[in-house]
Amino acid sequence: MQIKNIKFFYCKNFDVIAEQVKKRLVGQVLFKPRSVFCLATGSTPIPIYEAIIKDRKENYTDWSYVTTFNLDEYWGISNKHPQSYRVFMNENLFNHINISLANTHLPKGTGDVKKNINDYEQLIKLKGPFDICLLGVGVNGHIAFNEPGSSFEGTVDKVELTEETILVNAKKYFKGDSKKVPKFAISMGIGTILNNSRKIILVAYGETKFKAIQKLIIGKEDKKWPLTALLRHRDVEVYTDYNFENFSLNKQKE
Ligand code: GLP
C-alpha cells in the first residue's frame, strides 16, 4: 500500500520485519561500502541488529567503511552509563560487526549543551546525508525524541521527554523506576531527519504502535503525531505488523 511517498509493507511477525530491513541495510553496504546510516535505539531495532550481526558472521559483510549517526542520546548521563544509547549501540550492534567505533556518532549527553548540539548538527552536515535513516516510533508517535507538538522543521536540540515517554522507558529499561529515567535528551530534530535522509525506513511493531501507524495512513500532517512529518519526505518505507487492509478511514475519523 502507498500513501503519498510512503510505502507500507505488512509483515506477519517481527522475524519477517527484521529480515526485510536487514536486507535493506546490508544491501546498501554491499552497494556502497562508504554508506552513511542514521540508526535508532529502543526494543524495535534489536532483532534487526541481531540479523545484521548474524549476516556479518555468515557472509562477512564489510562494515569497516560505514559511518553511522544515532538519532538521540539521553541528556545528563555519561556515554559509559549502562542505559546510555552509546552503550546500547555498542552492545547491540557495533561490538559485533567490523565497524570502526570512530565512525559511529551519537550526541554527547554531558558537558556544554550548546556546543554538543552545534557539533552534532555540523558533523551531520559534513558527513551526511544518510543513505538510510532507520526509525522506530514512540507509542505517542514521537520519532527520535521529538515529542508531540514538536516543529517539523527542528534541528538538533535539547528536548524534554513527556511523562508518557518517561513511563514507557522506565518500564522497558529502568526496571519501572521513572525517577531514574533522564528527563531530557539531545535529539535530531524532525527537520534534521527529513533534510538529511535519502531514504527513511520506519519500523513499528505491536499493538501499542497501531494508533501511530493509523495516523500515518490517514495521510494528513498532524503536529500532535510527529511521525506524520514523514509525509513530507520523498522516500519512506514502513515495515509493520499492522494489518492496514482492514483499516477503515471512516471509522478512524469517527
Ligand atoms: C525511544 C527512542 C526512539 C524510539 C522509541 C521507541 O524513545 N528515542 O528513537 O523509536 O523509544 O522505542 P521502542 O522501539 O522500544 O518501542
Coordinates of C-alpha atoms and ligand atoms in Angstrom, one line a residue:
M1 CA 0.0 0.0 0.0
Q2 CA 1.2 3.5 -0.7
I3 CA 0.2 6.9 0.8
K4 CA 1.9 9.9 -0.8
N5 CA 5.6 8.8 -0.9
I6 CA 5.2 6.3 1.9
K7 CA 5.2 2.6 1.0
F8 CA 3.7 0.3 3.7
F9 CA 4.9 -3.3 4.0
Y10 CA 2.8 -5.6 6.0
C11 CA 4.9 -8.3 7.7
K12 CA 3.2 -11.0 9.7
N13 CA 5.8 -11.1 12.5
F14 CA 8.9 -9.4 13.7
D15 CA 11.2 -12.1 12.2
V16 CA 10.0 -11.1 8.8
I17 CA 10.4 -7.4 9.5
A18 CA 13.9 -8.0 10.8
E19 CA 14.9 -10.0 7.7
Q20 CA 13.4 -7.4 5.3
V21 CA 15.0 -4.4 7.0
K22 CA 18.4 -6.2 7.4
K23 CA 18.3 -6.9 3.7
R24 CA 17.8 -3.2 3.0
L25 CA 20.7 -2.2 5.3
V26 CA 23.2 -4.9 4.3
G27 CA 22.2 -4.4 0.6
Q28 CA 23.1 -0.7 1.0
V29 CA 26.5 -1.6 2.5
L30 CA 27.2 -4.0 -0.4
F31 CA 26.1 -1.4 -3.0
K32 CA 28.1 1.4 -1.4
P33 CA 30.7 0.4 1.2
R34 CA 31.0 4.0 2.4
S35 CA 27.3 4.3 3.2
V36 CA 26.1 6.6 6.0
F37 CA 23.3 5.4 8.2
C38 CA 21.2 7.1 10.8
L39 CA 20.3 4.5 13.5
A40 CA 17.7 4.1 16.2
T41 CA 17.7 2.6 19.7
G42 CA 14.7 1.1 21.5
S43 CA 13.5 -2.5 21.5
T44 CA 12.2 -2.3 17.9
P45 CA 15.6 -2.4 16.1
I46 CA 17.2 -5.1 18.3
P47 CA 16.0 -8.0 16.1
I48 CA 17.2 -6.1 13.0
Y49 CA 20.6 -5.6 14.6
E50 CA 20.7 -9.3 15.6
A51 CA 20.0 -10.2 11.9
I52 CA 22.9 -7.9 10.8
I53 CA 25.3 -9.5 13.3
K54 CA 24.2 -12.9 12.0
D55 CA 24.8 -11.8 8.4
R56 CA 28.3 -10.5 9.4
K57 CA 29.1 -13.9 10.9
E58 CA 27.9 -15.8 7.9
N59 CA 28.7 -13.6 5.0
Y60 CA 31.4 -11.3 6.3
T61 CA 29.7 -8.1 5.1
D62 CA 32.3 -5.4 5.5
W63 CA 31.2 -2.5 7.7
S64 CA 34.6 -1.0 8.0
Y65 CA 33.9 2.0 5.8
V66 CA 30.4 2.7 7.1
T67 CA 29.6 5.8 9.1
T68 CA 26.6 5.9 11.5
F69 CA 24.8 8.6 13.4
N70 CA 22.3 7.9 16.1
L71 CA 19.1 9.8 16.4
D72 CA 19.4 10.8 20.0
E73 CA 21.1 10.4 23.4
Y74 CA 19.8 11.0 26.9
W75 CA 21.0 14.2 28.5
G76 CA 22.7 14.1 31.8
I77 CA 24.2 10.6 31.7
S78 CA 27.7 9.7 30.5
N79 CA 28.3 7.6 27.5
K80 CA 29.6 4.9 29.9
H81 CA 26.2 4.7 31.8
P82 CA 24.6 1.3 31.1
Q83 CA 21.4 3.0 30.0
S84 CA 23.1 5.4 27.6
Y85 CA 22.3 5.0 24.0
R86 CA 26.1 4.8 23.3
V87 CA 26.3 1.6 25.4
F88 CA 23.1 0.3 23.9
M89 CA 24.6 0.7 20.4
N90 CA 28.0 -0.8 21.3
E91 CA 26.4 -3.8 23.0
N92 CA 23.6 -4.5 20.5
L93 CA 25.5 -3.8 17.2
F94 CA 28.8 -2.1 17.0
N95 CA 30.8 -4.5 19.1
H96 CA 29.7 -7.4 16.9
I97 CA 30.4 -6.2 13.4
N98 CA 33.7 -4.8 12.0
I99 CA 32.6 -1.2 12.1
S100 CA 35.2 1.3 13.3
L101 CA 33.8 2.9 16.5
A102 CA 35.4 6.2 15.5
N103 CA 32.9 6.3 12.6
T104 CA 29.9 5.8 14.9
H105 CA 28.4 9.0 16.2
L106 CA 25.9 9.9 18.9
P107 CA 25.2 13.2 20.5
K108 CA 27.1 13.8 23.7
G109 CA 24.9 13.5 26.8
T110 CA 27.1 15.6 29.1
G111 CA 29.2 18.8 29.0
D112 CA 28.4 22.0 27.2
V113 CA 25.0 21.5 25.8
K114 CA 25.1 24.3 23.1
K115 CA 28.5 23.1 21.8
N116 CA 27.3 19.5 21.7
I117 CA 24.2 20.4 19.8
N118 CA 26.1 22.6 17.3
D119 CA 28.9 20.0 16.9
Y120 CA 26.4 17.2 16.1
E121 CA 24.5 19.3 13.6
Q122 CA 27.8 20.3 11.9
L123 CA 29.1 16.7 11.8
I124 CA 25.9 15.5 10.1
K125 CA 26.3 18.3 7.5
L126 CA 29.9 17.3 7.0
K127 CA 29.5 13.5 6.7
G128 CA 25.9 13.2 5.6
P129 CA 23.4 12.8 4.1
F130 CA 22.3 9.4 5.4
D131 CA 21.7 6.8 2.7
I132 CA 19.2 5.2 5.0
C133 CA 17.7 6.5 8.2
L134 CA 16.2 3.8 10.4
L135 CA 13.4 5.0 12.7
G136 CA 11.3 3.4 15.4
V137 CA 8.3 5.3 16.8
G138 CA 7.1 6.0 20.3
V139 CA 3.6 5.0 21.4
N140 CA 2.6 8.7 21.2
G141 CA 4.1 9.0 17.7
H142 CA 7.4 10.5 18.6
I143 CA 10.3 10.0 16.3
A144 CA 13.8 10.2 17.8
F145 CA 12.8 12.2 20.9
N146 CA 10.6 14.7 19.1
E147 CA 7.5 14.6 21.2
P148 CA 4.0 15.6 20.1
G149 CA 3.9 19.3 19.3
S150 CA 7.5 19.4 18.0
S151 CA 8.3 21.5 15.0
F152 CA 8.5 19.6 11.7
E153 CA 11.5 21.8 10.8
G154 CA 13.5 21.4 14.0
T155 CA 17.3 20.8 14.1
V156 CA 19.4 19.0 16.7
D157 CA 18.3 20.3 20.1
K158 CA 17.9 19.5 23.8
V159 CA 14.4 18.3 24.3
E160 CA 12.2 17.4 27.2
L161 CA 10.6 14.0 27.4
T162 CA 6.9 13.7 28.1
E163 CA 5.6 11.9 31.1
E164 CA 4.2 9.2 28.9
T165 CA 7.6 8.5 27.3
I166 CA 9.3 8.6 30.7
L167 CA 6.9 6.0 32.0
V168 CA 7.2 3.7 28.9
N169 CA 11.0 3.9 29.0
A170 CA 11.0 3.4 32.8
K171 CA 9.1 0.2 32.4
K172 CA 11.2 -1.1 29.5
Y173 CA 14.7 0.0 30.5
F174 CA 14.8 1.3 34.1
K175 CA 13.1 -1.5 36.0
G176 CA 10.0 0.6 36.3
D177 CA 11.7 3.4 38.2
S178 CA 10.7 6.5 36.4
K179 CA 12.9 8.7 38.7
K180 CA 15.9 7.1 37.1
V181 CA 14.9 8.0 33.5
P182 CA 16.6 11.2 32.3
K183 CA 14.1 14.0 31.7
F184 CA 15.9 15.4 28.8
A185 CA 17.7 14.2 25.7
I186 CA 19.7 15.6 22.8
S187 CA 17.8 14.7 19.7
M188 CA 18.0 15.2 16.0
G189 CA 15.1 17.5 15.0
I190 CA 12.4 16.3 12.6
G191 CA 13.9 18.8 10.1
T192 CA 17.4 17.2 10.6
I193 CA 15.9 13.8 9.8
L194 CA 13.8 14.9 6.8
N195 CA 16.5 17.1 5.2
N196 CA 19.5 14.7 5.7
S197 CA 17.9 11.3 4.8
R198 CA 17.9 9.9 1.2
K199 CA 15.6 7.1 2.4
I200 CA 13.7 6.6 5.6
I201 CA 12.7 3.2 7.0
L202 CA 10.3 3.3 9.8
V203 CA 9.6 0.1 11.8
A204 CA 6.6 -0.2 14.1
Y205 CA 5.7 -3.5 15.7
G206 CA 3.0 -4.5 18.1
E207 CA -0.4 -3.2 19.1
T208 CA 0.9 -0.2 21.1
K209 CA 2.1 1.3 17.9
F210 CA -1.1 0.8 15.9
K211 CA -2.5 4.2 16.7
A212 CA 0.6 5.9 15.4
I213 CA 0.5 3.9 12.2
Q214 CA -3.2 4.7 11.7
K215 CA -2.3 8.4 11.9
L216 CA 0.2 7.9 9.1
I217 CA -2.3 6.0 7.0
I218 CA -4.8 8.9 7.3
G219 CA -2.2 10.8 5.3
K220 CA -2.5 14.2 6.9
E221 CA 0.2 16.0 8.7
D222 CA -0.7 16.4 12.4
K223 CA 1.6 18.2 14.8
K224 CA 0.2 16.0 17.6
W225 CA 1.7 13.0 15.9
P226 CA 5.3 13.7 15.0
L227 CA 5.6 10.7 12.7
T228 CA 3.2 12.3 10.3
A229 CA 6.0 14.6 9.3
L230 CA 7.3 11.7 7.2
L231 CA 4.5 12.6 4.7
R232 CA 6.8 15.4 3.7
H233 CA 9.6 13.1 2.7
R234 CA 10.0 11.7 -0.8
D235 CA 11.1 8.1 0.0
V236 CA 9.8 6.4 3.1
E237 CA 9.2 2.7 3.7
V238 CA 7.2 1.5 6.7
Y239 CA 7.5 -2.1 7.9
T240 CA 4.8 -3.1 10.3
D241 CA 2.6 -5.9 11.5
Y242 CA -0.4 -3.5 11.4
N243 CA -2.9 -5.1 9.1
F244 CA -3.8 -2.0 7.1
E245 CA -6.0 -3.9 4.7
N246 CA -8.7 -3.8 7.5
F247 CA -8.2 -0.1 8.2
S248 CA -11.3 2.0 7.7
L249 CA -10.6 5.7 7.3
N250 CA -14.2 6.5 8.0
K251 CA -14.1 4.5 11.2
Q252 CA -10.9 6.3 12.3
K253 CA -12.5 9.7 11.7
E254 CA -15.5 9.0 14.0
Ligands
GLP1 C1 12.8 6.0 22.4 C2 13.7 6.5 21.2 C3 13.1 6.4 19.9 C4 12.4 5.0 19.7 C5 11.3 4.9 20.8 C6 10.5 3.6 20.7 O1 12.0 7.0 22.9 N1 14.2 7.8 21.5 O2 14.0 6.6 18.9 O3 11.8 4.9 18.4 O4 11.9 4.9 22.0 O5 11.1 2.6 21.4 P1 10.8 1.1 21.2 O6 11.3 0.6 20.0 O7 11.4 0.4 22.4 O8 9.3 1.0 21.3

